[in-house]
XYZ file of N, CA and C in Angstrom:
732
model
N -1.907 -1.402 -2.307
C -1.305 -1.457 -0.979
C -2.309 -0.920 0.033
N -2.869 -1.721 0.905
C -3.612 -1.650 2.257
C -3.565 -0.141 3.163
N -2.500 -0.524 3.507
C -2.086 1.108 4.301
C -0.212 1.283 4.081
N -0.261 2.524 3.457
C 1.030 2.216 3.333
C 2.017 2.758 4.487
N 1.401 3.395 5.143
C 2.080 3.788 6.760
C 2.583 2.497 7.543
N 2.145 1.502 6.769
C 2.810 0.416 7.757
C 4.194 -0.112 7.140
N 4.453 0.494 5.820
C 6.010 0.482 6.009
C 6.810 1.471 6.417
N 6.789 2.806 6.884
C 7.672 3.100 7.456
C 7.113 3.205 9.463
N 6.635 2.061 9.703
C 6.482 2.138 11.252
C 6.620 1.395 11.418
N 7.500 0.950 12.853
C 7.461 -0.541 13.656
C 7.451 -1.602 12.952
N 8.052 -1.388 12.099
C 8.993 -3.023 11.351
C 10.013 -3.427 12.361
N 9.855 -4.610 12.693
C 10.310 -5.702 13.459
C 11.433 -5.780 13.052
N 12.348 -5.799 11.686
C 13.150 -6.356 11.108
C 13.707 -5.518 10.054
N 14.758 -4.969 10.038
C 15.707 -4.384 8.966
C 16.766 -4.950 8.248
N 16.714 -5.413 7.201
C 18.039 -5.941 6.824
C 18.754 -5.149 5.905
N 19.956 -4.872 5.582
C 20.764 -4.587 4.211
C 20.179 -5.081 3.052
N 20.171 -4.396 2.310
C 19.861 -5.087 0.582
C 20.972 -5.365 0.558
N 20.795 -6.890 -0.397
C 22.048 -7.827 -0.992
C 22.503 -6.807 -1.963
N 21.245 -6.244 -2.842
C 21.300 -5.747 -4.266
C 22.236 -4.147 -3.872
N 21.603 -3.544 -3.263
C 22.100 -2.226 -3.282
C 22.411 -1.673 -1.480
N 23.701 -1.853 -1.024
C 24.232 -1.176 0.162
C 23.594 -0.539 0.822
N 23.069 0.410 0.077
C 22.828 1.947 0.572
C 21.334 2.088 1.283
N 20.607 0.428 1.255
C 19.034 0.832 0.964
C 18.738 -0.634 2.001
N 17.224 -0.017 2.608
C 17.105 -1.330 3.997
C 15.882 -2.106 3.086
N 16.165 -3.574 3.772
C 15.078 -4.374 3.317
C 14.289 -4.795 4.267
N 12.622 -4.956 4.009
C 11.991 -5.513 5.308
C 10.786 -6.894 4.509
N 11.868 -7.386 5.055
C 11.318 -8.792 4.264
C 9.431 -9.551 5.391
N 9.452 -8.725 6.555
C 7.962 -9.282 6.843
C 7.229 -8.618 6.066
N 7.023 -7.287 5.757
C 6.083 -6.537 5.094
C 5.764 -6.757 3.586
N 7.193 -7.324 2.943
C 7.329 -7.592 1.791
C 6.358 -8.661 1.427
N 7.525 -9.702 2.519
C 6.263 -10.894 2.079
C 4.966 -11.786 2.550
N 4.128 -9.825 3.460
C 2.985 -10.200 3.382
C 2.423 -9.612 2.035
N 3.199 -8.827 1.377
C 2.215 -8.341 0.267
C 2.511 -8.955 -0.789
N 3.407 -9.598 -0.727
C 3.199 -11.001 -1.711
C 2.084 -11.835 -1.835
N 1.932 -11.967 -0.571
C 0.921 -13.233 -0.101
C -0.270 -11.979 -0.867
N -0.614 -11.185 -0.286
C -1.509 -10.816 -0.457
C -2.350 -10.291 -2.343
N -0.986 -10.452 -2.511
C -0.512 -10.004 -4.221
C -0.934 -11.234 -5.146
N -0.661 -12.656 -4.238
C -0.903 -13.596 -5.296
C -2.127 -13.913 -5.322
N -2.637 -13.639 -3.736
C -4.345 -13.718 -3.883
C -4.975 -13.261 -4.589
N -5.295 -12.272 -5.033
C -5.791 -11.152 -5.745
C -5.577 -11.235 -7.086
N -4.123 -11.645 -7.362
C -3.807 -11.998 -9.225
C -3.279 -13.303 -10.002
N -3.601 -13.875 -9.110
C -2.794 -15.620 -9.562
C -2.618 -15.742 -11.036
N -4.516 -15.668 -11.400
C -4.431 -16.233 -12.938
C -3.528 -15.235 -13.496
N -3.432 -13.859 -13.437
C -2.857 -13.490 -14.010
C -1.358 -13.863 -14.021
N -0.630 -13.787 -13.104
C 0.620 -14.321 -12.681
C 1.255 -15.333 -13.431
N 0.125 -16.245 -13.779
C 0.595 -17.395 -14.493
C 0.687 -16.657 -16.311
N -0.031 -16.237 -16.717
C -0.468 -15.216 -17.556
C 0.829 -14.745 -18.196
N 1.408 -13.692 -17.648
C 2.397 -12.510 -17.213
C 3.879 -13.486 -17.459
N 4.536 -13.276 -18.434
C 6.102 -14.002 -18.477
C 7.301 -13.360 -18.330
N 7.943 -13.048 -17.267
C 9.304 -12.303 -17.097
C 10.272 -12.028 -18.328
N 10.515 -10.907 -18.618
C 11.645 -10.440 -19.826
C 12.767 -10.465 -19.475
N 13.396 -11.062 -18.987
C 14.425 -11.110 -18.391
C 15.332 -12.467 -17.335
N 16.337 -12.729 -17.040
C 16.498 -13.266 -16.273
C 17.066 -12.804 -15.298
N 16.533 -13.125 -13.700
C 16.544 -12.647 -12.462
C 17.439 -13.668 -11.740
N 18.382 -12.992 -11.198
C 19.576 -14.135 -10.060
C 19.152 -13.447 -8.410
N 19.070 -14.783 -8.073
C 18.347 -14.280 -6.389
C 20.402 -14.790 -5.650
N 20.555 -15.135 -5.889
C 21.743 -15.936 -5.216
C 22.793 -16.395 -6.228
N 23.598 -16.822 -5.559
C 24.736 -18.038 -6.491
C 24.287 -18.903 -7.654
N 22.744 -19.726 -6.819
C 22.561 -20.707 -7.572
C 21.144 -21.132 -7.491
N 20.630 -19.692 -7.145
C 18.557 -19.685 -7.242
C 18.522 -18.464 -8.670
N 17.988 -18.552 -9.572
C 17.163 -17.399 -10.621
C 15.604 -17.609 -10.731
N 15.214 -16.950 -11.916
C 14.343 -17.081 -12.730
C 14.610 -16.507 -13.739
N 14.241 -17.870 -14.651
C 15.383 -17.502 -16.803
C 13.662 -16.784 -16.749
N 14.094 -16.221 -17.785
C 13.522 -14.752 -19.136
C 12.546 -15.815 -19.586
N 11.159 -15.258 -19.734
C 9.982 -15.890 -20.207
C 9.633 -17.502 -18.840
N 9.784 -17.316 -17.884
C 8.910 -17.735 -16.882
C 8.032 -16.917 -16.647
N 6.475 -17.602 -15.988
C 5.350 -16.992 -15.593
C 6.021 -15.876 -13.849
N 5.427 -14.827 -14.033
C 5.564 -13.648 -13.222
C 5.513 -14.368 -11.542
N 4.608 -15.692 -11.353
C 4.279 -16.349 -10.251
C 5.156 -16.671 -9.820
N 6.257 -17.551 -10.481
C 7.560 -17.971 -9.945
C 8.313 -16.481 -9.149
N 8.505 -15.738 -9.623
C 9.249 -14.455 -9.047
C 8.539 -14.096 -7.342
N 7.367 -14.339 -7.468
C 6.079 -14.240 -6.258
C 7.018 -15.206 -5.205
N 6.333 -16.580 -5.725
C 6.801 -17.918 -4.960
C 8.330 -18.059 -4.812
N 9.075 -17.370 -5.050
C 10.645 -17.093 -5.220
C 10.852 -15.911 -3.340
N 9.945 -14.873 -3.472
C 10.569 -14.316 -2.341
C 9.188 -14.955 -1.348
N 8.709 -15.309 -1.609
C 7.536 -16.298 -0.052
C 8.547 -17.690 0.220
N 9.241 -18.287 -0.582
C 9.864 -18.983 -0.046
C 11.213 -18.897 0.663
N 11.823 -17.367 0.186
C 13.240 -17.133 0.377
C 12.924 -15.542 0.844
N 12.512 -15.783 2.124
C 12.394 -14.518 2.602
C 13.131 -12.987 2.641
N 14.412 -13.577 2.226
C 15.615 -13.147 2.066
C 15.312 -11.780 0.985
N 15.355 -12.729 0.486
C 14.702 -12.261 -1.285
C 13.366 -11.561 -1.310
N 12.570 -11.229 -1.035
C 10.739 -11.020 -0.575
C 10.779 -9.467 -1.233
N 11.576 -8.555 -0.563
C 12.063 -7.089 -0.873
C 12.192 -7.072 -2.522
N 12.982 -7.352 -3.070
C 13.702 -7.727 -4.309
C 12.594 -8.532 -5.181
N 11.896 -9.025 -4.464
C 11.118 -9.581 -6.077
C 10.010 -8.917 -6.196
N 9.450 -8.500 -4.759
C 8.268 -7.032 -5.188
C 9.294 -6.120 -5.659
N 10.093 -5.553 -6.192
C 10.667 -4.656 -6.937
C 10.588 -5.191 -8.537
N 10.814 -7.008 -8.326
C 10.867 -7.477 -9.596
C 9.347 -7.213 -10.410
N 8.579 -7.796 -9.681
C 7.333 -7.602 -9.701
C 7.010 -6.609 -9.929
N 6.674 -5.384 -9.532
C 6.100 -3.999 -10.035
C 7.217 -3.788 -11.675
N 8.436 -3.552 -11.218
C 9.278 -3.531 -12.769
C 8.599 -3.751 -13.993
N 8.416 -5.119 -13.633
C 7.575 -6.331 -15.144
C 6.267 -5.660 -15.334
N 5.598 -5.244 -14.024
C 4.021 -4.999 -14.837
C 4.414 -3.531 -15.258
N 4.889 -2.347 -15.076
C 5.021 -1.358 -15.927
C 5.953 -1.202 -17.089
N 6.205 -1.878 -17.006
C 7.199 -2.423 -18.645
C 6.369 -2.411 -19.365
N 5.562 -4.200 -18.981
C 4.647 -4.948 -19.758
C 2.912 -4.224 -20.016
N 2.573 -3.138 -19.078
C 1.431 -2.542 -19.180
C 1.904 -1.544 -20.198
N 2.979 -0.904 -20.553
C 2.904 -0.058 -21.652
C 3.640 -0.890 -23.115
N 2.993 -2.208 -22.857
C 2.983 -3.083 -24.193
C 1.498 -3.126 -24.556
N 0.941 -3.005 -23.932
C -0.663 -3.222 -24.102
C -0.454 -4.806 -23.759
N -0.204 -4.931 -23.056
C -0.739 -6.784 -22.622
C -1.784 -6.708 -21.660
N -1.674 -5.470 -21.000
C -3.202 -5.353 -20.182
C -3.159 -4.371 -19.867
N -4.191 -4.099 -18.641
C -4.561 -2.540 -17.805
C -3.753 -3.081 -16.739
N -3.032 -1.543 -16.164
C -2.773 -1.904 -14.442
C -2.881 -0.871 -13.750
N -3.928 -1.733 -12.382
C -3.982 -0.266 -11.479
C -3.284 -0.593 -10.442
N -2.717 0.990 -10.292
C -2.333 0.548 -8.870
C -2.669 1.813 -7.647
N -3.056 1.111 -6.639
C -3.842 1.538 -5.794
C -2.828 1.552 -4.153
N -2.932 2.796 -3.855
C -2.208 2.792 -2.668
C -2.575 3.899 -1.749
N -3.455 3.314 -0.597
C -4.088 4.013 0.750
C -2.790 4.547 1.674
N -2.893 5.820 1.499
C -2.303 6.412 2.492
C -0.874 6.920 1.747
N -0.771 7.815 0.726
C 0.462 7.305 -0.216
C 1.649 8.481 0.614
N 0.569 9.073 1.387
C 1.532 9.882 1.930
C 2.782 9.721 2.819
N 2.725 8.339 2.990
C 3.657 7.414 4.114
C 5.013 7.404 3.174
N 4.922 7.634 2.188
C 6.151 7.541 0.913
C 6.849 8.735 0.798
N 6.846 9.852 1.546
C 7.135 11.027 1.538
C 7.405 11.392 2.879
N 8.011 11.769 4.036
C 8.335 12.750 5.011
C 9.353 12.329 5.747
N 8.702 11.614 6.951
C 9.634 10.645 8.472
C 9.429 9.208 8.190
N 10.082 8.407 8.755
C 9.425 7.146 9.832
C 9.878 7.119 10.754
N 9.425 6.068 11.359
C 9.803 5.982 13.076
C 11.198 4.888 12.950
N 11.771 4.385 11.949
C 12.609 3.090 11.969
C 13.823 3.915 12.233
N 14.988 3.244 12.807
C 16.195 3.544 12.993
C 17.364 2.357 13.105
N 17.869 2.553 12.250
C 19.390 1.716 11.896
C 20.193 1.798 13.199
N 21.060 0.547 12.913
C 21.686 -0.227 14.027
C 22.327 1.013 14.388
N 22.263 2.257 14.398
C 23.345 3.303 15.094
C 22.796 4.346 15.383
N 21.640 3.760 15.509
C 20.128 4.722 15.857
C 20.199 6.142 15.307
N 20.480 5.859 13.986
C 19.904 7.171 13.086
C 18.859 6.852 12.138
N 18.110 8.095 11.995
C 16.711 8.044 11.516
C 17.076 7.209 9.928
N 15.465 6.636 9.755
C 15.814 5.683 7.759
C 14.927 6.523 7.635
N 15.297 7.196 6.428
C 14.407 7.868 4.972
C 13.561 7.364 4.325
N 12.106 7.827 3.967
C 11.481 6.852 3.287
C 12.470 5.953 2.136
N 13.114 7.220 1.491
C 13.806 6.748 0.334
C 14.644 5.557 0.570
N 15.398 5.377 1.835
C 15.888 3.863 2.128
C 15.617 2.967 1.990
N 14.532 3.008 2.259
C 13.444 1.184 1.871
C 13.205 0.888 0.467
N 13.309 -0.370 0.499
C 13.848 -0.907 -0.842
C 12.648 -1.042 -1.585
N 11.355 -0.899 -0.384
C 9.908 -1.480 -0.643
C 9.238 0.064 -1.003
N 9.413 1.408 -0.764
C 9.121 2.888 -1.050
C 9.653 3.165 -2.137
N 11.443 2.626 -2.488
C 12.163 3.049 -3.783
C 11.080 2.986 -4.981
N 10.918 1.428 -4.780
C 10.578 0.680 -5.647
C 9.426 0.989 -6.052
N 8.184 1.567 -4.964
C 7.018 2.121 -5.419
C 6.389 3.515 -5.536
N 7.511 4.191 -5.557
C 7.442 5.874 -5.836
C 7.952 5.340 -6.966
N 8.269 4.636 -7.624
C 8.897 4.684 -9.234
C 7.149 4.341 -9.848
N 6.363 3.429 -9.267
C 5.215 3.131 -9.947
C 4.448 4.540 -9.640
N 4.525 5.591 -8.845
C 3.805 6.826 -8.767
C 4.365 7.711 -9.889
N 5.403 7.584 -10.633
C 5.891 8.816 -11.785
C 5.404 8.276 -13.168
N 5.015 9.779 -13.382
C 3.976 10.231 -14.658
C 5.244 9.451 -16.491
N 5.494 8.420 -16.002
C 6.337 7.729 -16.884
C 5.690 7.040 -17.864
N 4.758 6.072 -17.419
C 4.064 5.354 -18.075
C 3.279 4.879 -18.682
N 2.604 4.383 -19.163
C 1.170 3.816 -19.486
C 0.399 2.875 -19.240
N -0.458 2.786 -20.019
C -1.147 1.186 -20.264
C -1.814 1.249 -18.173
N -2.269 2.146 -17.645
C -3.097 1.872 -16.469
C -3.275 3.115 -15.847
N -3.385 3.285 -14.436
C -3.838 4.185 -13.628
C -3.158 4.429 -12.522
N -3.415 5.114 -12.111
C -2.642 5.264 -10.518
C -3.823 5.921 -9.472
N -4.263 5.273 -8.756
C -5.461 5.651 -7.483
C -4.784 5.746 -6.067
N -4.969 6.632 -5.429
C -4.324 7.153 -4.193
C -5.259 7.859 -3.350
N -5.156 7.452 -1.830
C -5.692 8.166 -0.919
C -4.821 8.689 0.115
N -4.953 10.126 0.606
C -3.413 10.493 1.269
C -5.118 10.280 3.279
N -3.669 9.818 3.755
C -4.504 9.646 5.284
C -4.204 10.501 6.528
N -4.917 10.977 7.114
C -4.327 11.916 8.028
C -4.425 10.924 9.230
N -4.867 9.914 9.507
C -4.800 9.445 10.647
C -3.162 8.987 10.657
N -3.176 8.480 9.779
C -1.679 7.523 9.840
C -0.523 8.908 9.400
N -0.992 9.779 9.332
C 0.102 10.259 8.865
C 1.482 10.648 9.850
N 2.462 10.586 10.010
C 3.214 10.305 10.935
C 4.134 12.470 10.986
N 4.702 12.633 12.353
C 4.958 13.661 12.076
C 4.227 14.832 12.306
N 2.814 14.699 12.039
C 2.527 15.809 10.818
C 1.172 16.545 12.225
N 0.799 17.549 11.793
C -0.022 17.994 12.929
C -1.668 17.656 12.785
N -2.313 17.156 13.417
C -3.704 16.686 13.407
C -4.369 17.718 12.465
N -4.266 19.005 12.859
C -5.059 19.614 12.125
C -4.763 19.615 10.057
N -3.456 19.158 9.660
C -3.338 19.016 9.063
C -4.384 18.136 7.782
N -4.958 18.693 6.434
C -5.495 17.689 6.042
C -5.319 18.256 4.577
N -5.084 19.396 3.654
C -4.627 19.638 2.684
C -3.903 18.630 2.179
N -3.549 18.374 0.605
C -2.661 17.808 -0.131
C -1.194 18.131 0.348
N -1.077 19.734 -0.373
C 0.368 19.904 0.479
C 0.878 20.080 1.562
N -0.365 19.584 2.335
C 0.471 19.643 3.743
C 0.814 18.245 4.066
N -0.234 17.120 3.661
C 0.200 15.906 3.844
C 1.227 15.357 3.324
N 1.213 15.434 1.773
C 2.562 15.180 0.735
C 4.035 15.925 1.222
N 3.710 16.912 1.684
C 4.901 18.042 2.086
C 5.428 18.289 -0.064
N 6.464 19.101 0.072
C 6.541 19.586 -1.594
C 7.110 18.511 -1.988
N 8.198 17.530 -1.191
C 8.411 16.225 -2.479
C 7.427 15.938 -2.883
N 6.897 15.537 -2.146
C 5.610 14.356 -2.230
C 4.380 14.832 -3.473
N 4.079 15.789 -3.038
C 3.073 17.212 -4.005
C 3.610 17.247 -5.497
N 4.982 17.524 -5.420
C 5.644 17.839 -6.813
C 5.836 16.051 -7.494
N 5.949 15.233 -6.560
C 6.245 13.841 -7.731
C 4.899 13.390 -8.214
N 3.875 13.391 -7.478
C 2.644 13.612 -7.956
C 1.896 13.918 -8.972
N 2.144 15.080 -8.632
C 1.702 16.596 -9.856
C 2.091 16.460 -11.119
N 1.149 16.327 -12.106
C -0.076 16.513 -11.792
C -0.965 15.595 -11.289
N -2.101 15.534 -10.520
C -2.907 14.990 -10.830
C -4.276 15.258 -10.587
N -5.276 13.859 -10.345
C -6.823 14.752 -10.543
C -7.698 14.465 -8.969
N -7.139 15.839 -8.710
C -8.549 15.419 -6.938
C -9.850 15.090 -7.180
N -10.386 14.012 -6.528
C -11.724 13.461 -6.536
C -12.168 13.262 -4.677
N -13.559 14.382 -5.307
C -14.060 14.661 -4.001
C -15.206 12.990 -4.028
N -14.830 12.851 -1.779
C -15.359 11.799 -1.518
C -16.522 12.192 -0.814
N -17.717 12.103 -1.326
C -19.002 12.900 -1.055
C -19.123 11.943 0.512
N -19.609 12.326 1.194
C -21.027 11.252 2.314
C -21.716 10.579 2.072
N -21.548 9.080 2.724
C -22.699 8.253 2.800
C -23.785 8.819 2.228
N -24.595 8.395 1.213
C -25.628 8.737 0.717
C -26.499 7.826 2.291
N -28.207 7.340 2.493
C -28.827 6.645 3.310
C -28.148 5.781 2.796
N -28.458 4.809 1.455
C -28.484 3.738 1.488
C -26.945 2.875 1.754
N -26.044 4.010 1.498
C -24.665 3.447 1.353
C -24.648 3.017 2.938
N -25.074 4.362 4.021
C -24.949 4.036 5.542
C -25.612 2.942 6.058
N -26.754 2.668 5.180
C -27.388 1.140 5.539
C -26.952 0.268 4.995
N -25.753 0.078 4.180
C -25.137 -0.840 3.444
C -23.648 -0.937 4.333
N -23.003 0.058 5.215
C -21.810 -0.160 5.873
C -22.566 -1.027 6.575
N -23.512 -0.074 7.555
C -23.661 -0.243 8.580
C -23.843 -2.115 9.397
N -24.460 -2.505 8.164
C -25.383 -3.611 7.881
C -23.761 -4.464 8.183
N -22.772 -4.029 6.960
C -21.590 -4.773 6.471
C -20.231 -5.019 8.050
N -20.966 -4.253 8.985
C -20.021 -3.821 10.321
C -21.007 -4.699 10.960
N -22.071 -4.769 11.281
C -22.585 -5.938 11.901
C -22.790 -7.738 11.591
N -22.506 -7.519 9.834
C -22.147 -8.856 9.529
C -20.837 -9.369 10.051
N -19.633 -8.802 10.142
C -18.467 -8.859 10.444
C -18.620 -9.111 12.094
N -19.110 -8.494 12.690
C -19.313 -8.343 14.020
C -18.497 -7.193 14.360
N -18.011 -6.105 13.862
C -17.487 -5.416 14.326
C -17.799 -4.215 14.918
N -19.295 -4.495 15.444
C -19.973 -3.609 16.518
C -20.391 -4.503 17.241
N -19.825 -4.451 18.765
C -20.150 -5.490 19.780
C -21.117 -4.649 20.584
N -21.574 -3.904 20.804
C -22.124 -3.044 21.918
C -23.975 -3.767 21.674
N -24.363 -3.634 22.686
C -25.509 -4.605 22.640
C -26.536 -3.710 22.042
N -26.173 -1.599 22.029
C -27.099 -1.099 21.842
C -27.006 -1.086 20.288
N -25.790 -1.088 19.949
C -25.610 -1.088 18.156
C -26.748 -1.290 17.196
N -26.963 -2.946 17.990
C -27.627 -2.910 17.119
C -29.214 -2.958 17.164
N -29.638 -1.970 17.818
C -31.134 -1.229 17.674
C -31.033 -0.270 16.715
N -32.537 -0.075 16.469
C -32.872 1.446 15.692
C -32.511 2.778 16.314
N -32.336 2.477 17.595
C -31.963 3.877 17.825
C -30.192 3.953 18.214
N -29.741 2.903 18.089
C -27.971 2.687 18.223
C -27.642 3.179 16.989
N -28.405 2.592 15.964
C -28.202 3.000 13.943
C -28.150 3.929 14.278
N -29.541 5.013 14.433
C -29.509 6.702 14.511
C -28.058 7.281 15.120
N -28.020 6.704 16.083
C -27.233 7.655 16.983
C -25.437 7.292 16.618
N -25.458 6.491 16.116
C -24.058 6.063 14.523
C -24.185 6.803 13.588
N -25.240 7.264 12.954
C -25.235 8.141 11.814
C -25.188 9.367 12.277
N -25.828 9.866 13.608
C -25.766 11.211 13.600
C -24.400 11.846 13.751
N -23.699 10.916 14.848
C -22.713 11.119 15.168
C -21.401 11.512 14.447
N -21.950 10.444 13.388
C -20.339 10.276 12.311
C -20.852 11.529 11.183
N -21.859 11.904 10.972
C -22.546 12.823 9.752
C -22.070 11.697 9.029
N -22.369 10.934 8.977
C -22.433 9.836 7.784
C -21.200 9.966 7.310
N -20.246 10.238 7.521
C -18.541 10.171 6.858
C -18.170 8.885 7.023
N -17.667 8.629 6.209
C -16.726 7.184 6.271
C -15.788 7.113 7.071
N -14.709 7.994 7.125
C -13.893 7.655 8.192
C -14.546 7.862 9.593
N -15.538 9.024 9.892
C -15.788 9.015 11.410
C -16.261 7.711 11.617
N -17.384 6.923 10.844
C -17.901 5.705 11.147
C -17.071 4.896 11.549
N -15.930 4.519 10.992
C -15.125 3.809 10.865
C -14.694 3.654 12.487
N -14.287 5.203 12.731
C -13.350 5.535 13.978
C -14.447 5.027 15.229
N -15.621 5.754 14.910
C -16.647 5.684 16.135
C -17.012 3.862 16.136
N -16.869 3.299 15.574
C -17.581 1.739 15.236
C -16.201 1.076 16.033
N -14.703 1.780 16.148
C -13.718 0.719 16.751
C -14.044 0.512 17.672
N -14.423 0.915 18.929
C -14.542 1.267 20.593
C -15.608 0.121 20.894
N -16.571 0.073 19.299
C -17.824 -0.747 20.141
C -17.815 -2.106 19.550
């Protein structure tokens, strides 16, 4: 997952889960990460055969031993549904990863968005809980020390972090103690600085993109004065490179 602060902010769209009352669905976010889900794993998808049979409606499923893709192409076509089959979806691969049918990682920037406030509010303008979203339920279950057969990689973000005070940048201050304790244990990995060559390898990778427009950028002395600036950190680069 990309940034996960972008599900509990400024979703356009709240609906009721069909499946469960109590819990909101946001079927744009859902099913961009579908889209983005099938890019990334197709072959596998086809691969991957559902244990089960899944009822979207009256008279839409998917029978037990279809390829995992159909469940994909099930909520991109039935938007309705989008919430509910990324739930289906994560389900099947931690089942099926502690069969040994493969490795699975899962990777989620910013995991701290799964733990505190959001900004969303129900038709009676009271605050939604992370825990409400059908799309957080579903993936704080892939964060508990349950399973096997893969990994779990996480970066907690202080930019996005919502709430929380700038100066903030500790674990437990970002996680707050839910967040810390569903976690826990696990293993901090320090993110050293741009080595040179890595900064001549962004740097290079921000001007292929074009995402330094400034005419001085791109001189030898625009480079310098990018590196000095950021001390070669990844995120300052990042931040200092938006403006230009």
């Amino acid at each position: 997952l990309p940034t996960a602060h972008l599900w509990v902010k400024n979703c356009r769209e709240l609906l009721q889960s069909s499946y469960n009352k109590d819990r909101l669905d946001q079927p744009l976010q859902a099913s961009a990460w579908l889209k983005n889900f099938k890019i990334s794993n197709e072959r596998f998808l086809r691969e991957i055969k559902t244990q089960k049979k899944y009822m979207w409606g009256k008279r839409e499923s998917t029978e037990e031993g279809r390829p995992l893709g159909e469940v994909v192409d099930q909520g991109l076509a039935r938007v309705r549904s989008a919430s509910d089959a990324v739930g289906v979806v994560l389900k099947e691969l931690k089942q099926q990863s502690q069969q040994g049918s493969f490795r699975l990682l899962v990777a989620v920037d910013g995991v701290n968005a799964l733990w505190g406030r959001t900004t969303l509010r129900k038709e009676d303008k009271s605050p939604v809980s992370p825990e409400e979203l059908t799309l957080v339920h579903n993936l704080r279950k892939m964060m508990r020390n349950d399973w096997t057969g893969g990994a779990v990689v996480t970066t907690l973000s202080q930019t996005g972090s919502l709430f929380k005070p700038s100066s903030a940048y500790l674990p437990q201050e970002l996680l707050g103690k839910e967040g810390f304790d569903a976690l826990d244990p696990f293993v901090p990995i320090l993110v050293p600085n741009y080595s040179p060559r890595e900064f001549e390898s962004c740097y290079g990778y921000y001007l292929e993109r074009r995402w330094l427009q400034h005419e001085k950028a791109r001189t030898e002395d625009g480079k310098a004065e990018l590196q000095f600036l950021s001390g070669s950190n990844p995120r300052q680069l990042d931040r200092l490179a938006g403006p230009l």
